[in-house]
Coordinates of C-alpha atoms and ligand atoms in Angstrom, one line a residue:
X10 CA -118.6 -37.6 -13.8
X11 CA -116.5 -34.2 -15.7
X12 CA -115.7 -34.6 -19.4
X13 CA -111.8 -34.4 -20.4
X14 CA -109.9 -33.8 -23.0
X15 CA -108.6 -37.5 -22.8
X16 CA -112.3 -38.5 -23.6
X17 CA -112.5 -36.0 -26.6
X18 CA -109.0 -37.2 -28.2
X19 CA -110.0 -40.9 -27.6
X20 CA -113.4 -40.4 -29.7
X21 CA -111.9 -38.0 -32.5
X22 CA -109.6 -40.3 -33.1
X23 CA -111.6 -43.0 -33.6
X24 CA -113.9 -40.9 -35.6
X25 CA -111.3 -39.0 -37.9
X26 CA -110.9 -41.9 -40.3
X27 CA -115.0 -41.7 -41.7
X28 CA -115.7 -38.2 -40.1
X29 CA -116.2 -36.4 -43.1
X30 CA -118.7 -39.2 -44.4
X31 CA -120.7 -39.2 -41.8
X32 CA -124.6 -38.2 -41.4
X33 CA -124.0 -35.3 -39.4
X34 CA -122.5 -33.9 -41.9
X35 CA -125.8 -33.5 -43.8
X36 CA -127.6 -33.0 -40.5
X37 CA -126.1 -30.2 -38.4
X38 CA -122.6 -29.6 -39.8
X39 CA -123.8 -28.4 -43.2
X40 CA -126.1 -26.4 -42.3
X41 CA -124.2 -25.1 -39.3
X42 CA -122.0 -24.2 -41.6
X43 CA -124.2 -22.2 -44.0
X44 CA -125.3 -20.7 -41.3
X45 CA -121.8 -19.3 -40.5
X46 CA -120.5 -17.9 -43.6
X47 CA -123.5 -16.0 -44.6
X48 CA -123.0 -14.4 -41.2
X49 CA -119.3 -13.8 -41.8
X50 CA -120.1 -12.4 -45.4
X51 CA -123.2 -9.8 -44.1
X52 CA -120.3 -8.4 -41.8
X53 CA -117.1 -8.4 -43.4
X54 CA -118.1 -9.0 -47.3
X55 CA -115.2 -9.9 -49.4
X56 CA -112.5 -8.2 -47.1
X57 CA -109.1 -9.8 -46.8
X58 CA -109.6 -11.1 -43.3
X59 CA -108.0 -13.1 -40.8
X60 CA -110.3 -16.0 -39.5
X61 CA -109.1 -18.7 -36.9
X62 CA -111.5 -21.7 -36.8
X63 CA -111.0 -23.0 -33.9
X64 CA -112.1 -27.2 -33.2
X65 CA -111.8 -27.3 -37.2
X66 CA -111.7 -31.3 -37.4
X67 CA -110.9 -32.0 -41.1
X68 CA -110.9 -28.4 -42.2
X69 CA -114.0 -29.0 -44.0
X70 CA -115.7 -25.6 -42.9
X71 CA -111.9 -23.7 -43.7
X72 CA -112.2 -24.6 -47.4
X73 CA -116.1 -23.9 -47.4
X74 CA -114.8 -20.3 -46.0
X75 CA -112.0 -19.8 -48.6
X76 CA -114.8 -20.6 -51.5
X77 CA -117.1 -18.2 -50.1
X78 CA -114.7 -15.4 -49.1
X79 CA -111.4 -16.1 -51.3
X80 CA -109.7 -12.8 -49.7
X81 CA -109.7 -14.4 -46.5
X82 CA -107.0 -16.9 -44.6
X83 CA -108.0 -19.0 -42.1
X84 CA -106.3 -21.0 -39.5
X85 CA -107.6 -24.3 -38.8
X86 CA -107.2 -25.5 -35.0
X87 CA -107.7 -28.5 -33.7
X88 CA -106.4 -30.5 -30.4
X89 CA -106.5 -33.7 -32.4
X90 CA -103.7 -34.3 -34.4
X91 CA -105.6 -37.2 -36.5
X92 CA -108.3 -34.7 -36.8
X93 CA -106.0 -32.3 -38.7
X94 CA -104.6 -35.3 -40.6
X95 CA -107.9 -36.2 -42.2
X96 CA -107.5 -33.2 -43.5
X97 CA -104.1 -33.8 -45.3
X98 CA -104.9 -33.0 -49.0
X99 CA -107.4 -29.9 -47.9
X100 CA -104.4 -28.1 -46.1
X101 CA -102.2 -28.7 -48.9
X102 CA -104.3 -27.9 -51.4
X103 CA -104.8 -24.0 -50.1
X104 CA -101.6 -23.6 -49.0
X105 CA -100.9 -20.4 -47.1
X106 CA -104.8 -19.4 -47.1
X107 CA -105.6 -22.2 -45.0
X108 CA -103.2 -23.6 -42.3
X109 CA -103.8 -26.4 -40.0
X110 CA -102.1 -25.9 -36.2
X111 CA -102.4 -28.4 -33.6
X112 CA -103.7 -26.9 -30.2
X113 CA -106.3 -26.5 -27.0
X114 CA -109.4 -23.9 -27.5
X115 CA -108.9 -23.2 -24.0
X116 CA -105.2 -22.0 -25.0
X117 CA -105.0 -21.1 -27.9
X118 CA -102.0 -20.7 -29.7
X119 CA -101.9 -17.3 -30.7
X120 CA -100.9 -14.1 -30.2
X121 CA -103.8 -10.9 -28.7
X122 CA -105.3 -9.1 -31.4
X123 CA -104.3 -11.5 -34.6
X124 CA -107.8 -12.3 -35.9
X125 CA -110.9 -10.5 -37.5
X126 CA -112.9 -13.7 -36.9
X127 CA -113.1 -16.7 -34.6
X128 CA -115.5 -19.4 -35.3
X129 CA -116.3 -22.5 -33.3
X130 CA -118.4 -24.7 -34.5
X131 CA -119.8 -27.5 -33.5
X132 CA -117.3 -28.0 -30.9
X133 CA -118.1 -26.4 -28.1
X134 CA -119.7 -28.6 -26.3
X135 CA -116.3 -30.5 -25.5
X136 CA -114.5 -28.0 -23.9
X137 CA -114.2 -28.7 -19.9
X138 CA -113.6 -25.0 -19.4
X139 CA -115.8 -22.8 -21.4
X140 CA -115.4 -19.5 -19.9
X141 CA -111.7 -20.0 -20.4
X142 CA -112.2 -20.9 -24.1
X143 CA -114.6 -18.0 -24.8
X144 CA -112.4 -15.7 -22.7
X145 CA -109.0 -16.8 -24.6
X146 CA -111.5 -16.2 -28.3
X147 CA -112.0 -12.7 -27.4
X148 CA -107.9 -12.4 -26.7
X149 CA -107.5 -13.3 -29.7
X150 CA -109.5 -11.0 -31.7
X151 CA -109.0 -7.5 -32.7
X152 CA -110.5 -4.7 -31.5
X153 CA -113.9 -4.7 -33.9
X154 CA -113.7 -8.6 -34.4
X155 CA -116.0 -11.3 -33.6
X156 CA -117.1 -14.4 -32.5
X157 CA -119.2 -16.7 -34.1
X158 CA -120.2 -20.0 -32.1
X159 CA -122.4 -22.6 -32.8
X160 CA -123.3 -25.5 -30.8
X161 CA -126.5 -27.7 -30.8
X162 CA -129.8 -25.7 -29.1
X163 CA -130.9 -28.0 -26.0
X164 CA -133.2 -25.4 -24.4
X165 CA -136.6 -26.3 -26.4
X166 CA -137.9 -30.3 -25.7
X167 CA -136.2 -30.9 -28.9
X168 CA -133.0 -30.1 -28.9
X169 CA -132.9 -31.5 -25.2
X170 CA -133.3 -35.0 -26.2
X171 CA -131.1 -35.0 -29.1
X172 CA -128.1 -33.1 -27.4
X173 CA -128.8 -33.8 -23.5
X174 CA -130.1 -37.0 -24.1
X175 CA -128.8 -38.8 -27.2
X176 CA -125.7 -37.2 -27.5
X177 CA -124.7 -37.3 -23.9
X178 CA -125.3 -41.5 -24.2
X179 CA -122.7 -41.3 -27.0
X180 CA -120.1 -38.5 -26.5
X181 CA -120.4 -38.7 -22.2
X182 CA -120.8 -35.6 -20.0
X183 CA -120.0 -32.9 -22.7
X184 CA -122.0 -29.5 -21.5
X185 CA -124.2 -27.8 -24.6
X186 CA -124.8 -24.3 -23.0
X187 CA -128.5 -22.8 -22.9
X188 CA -129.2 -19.8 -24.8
X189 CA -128.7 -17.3 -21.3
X190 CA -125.6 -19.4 -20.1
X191 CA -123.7 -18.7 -23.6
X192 CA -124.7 -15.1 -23.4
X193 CA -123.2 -14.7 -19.8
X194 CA -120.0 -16.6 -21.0
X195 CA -119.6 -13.7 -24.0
X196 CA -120.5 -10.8 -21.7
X197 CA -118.0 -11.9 -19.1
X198 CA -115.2 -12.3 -21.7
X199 CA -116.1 -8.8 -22.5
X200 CA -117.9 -9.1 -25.7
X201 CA -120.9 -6.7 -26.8
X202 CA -123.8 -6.5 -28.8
X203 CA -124.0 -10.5 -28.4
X204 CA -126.5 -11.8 -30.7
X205 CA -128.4 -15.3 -30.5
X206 CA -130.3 -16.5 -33.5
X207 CA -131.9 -20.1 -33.0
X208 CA -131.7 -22.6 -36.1
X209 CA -134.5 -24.8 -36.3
X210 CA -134.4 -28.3 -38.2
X211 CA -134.1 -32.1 -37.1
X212 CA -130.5 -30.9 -35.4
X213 CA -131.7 -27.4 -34.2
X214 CA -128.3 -25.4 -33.3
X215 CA -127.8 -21.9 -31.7
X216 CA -125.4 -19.5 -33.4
X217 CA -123.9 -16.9 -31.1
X218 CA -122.4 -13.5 -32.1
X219 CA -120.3 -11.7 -30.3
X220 CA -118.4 -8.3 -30.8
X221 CA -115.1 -7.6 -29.5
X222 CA -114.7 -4.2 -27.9
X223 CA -111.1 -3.9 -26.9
X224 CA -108.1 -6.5 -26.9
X225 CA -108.3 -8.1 -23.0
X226 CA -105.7 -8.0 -20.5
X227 CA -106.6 -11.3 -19.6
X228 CA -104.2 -13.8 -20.4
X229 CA -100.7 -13.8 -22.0
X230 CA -100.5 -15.3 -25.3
X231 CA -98.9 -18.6 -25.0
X232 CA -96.5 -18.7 -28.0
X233 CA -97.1 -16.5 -31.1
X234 CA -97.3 -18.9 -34.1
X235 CA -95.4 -18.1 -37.4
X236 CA -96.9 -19.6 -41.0
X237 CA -94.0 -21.7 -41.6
X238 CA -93.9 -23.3 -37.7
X239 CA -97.7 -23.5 -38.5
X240 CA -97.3 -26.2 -40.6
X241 CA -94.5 -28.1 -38.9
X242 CA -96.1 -28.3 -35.7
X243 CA -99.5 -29.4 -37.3
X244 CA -97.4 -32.3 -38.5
X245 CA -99.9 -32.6 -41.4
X246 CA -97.4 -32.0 -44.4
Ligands
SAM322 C1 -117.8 -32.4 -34.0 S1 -116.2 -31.9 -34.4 C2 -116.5 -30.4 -35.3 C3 -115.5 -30.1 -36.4 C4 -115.8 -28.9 -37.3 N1 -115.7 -27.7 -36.5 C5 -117.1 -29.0 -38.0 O1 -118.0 -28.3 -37.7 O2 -117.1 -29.9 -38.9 C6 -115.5 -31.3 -32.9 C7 -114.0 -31.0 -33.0 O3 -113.6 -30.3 -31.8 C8 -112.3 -30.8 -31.5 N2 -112.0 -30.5 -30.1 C9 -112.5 -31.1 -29.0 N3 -112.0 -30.5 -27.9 C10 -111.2 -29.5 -28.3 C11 -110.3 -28.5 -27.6 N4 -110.3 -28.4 -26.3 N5 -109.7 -27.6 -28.4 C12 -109.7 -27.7 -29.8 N6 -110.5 -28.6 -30.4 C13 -111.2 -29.5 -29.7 C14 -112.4 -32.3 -31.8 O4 -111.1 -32.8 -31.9 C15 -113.2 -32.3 -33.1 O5 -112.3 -32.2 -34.2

């Protein structure tokens, strides 16, 4: 049987309440995170960029962003409102640098050519349609911006039992990608110069990297989201 979107909102749901306590976050999300910023920093440095983290949950990984890299503004997207709401005190806190908007990775809510950086992290793995959501990504971007994904790494004996095994017995049919499938998802959303580098550890994960070479004519934007309509539609505030 598929995964849905109705079987991710039921679980986040349930899981926004203790989700920034739990054991992944020492696990995977940390580290995945790590993993991310020093990426973002060895291409763009302190630059005053534009980042849209898109699956954000709680926003956790925003603020880590905005205290590495305190030129940059992030928007936070999630398609779980209660997700977003965990994350009450965090939006408010940054205020315009980090802005919560409630929305689907496979549409995102955004205008072509508004970010420097897209990450995904973590999050993946729920979307029904991933060529859609990594196509959308790159409409997003700027010419010269990129993509950085991370999901968990199922292709060694490893990372299959933990993600294909254990986590498909608790989260249902969600997809982690191999290593080649993610690559052909970038190239045919038109990114170059992909790059895969392979994090080992008791939750291995896979960080893809992709460069965006010109804004697509794929796809229209669906709305163009202002700052201040940010924040209503979020209905975080
Ligand atoms: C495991 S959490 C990861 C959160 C955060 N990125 C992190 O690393 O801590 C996965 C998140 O993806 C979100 N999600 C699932 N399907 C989505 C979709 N189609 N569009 C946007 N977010 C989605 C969930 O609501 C959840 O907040």
């Amino acid at each position: 049987m598929g995964y849905d979107k109705q079987q991710a909102t039921e679980e986040f749901v349930r899981w926004s309440e203790s989700y920034d306590r739990c054991i992944l976050q020492w696990l995977l999300f940390g580290p995945s995170h790590r993993a991310l910023i020093r990426r973002i920093w060895e291409r763009f440095g302190d630059r005053p960029i534009r980042v849209l983290d898109a699956g954000c949950g709680t926003g956790q990984f925003g603020e880590k962003i905005l205290e590495a890299l305190p030129n940059a503004q992030v928007f936070g997207m999630d398609l779980v409102a209660e997700m977003l709401q965990g994350g009450a005190r965090r939006w408010a806190s940054h205020q315009d640098a980090l802005m919560p908007v409630q929305g689907d990775s496979e549409h995102l809510p955004f205008a072509s050519g508004s970010f420097d950086v897209v990450t995904c992290a973590n999050s993946f793995h729920h979307y029904p349609d991933q060529q859609r959501a990594v196509t959308e990504m790159h409409r997003v971007l700027k010419p010269g911006g990129r993509l950085m994904l991370v999901d968990g790494y199922r292709d060694a004996p490893w990372g299959w039992f933990i993600y294909d095994v254990c986590v498909e017995t608790v989260e249902g049919n969600v997809h982690h990608c191999s290593r080649a499938r993610m690559r052909d998802l970038f190239a045919n959303a038109g990114f170059v110069e992909t790059e895969q580098t392979v994090h080992r550890g008791p939750a291995p994960f896979l960080l893809t990297e992709g460069l965006a070479r010109s804004a697509t004519t794929l796809g229209r934007p669906h709305f163009a989201v202002a700052p201040a309509q940010v924040r209503q539609s979020s209905g975080t505030r």
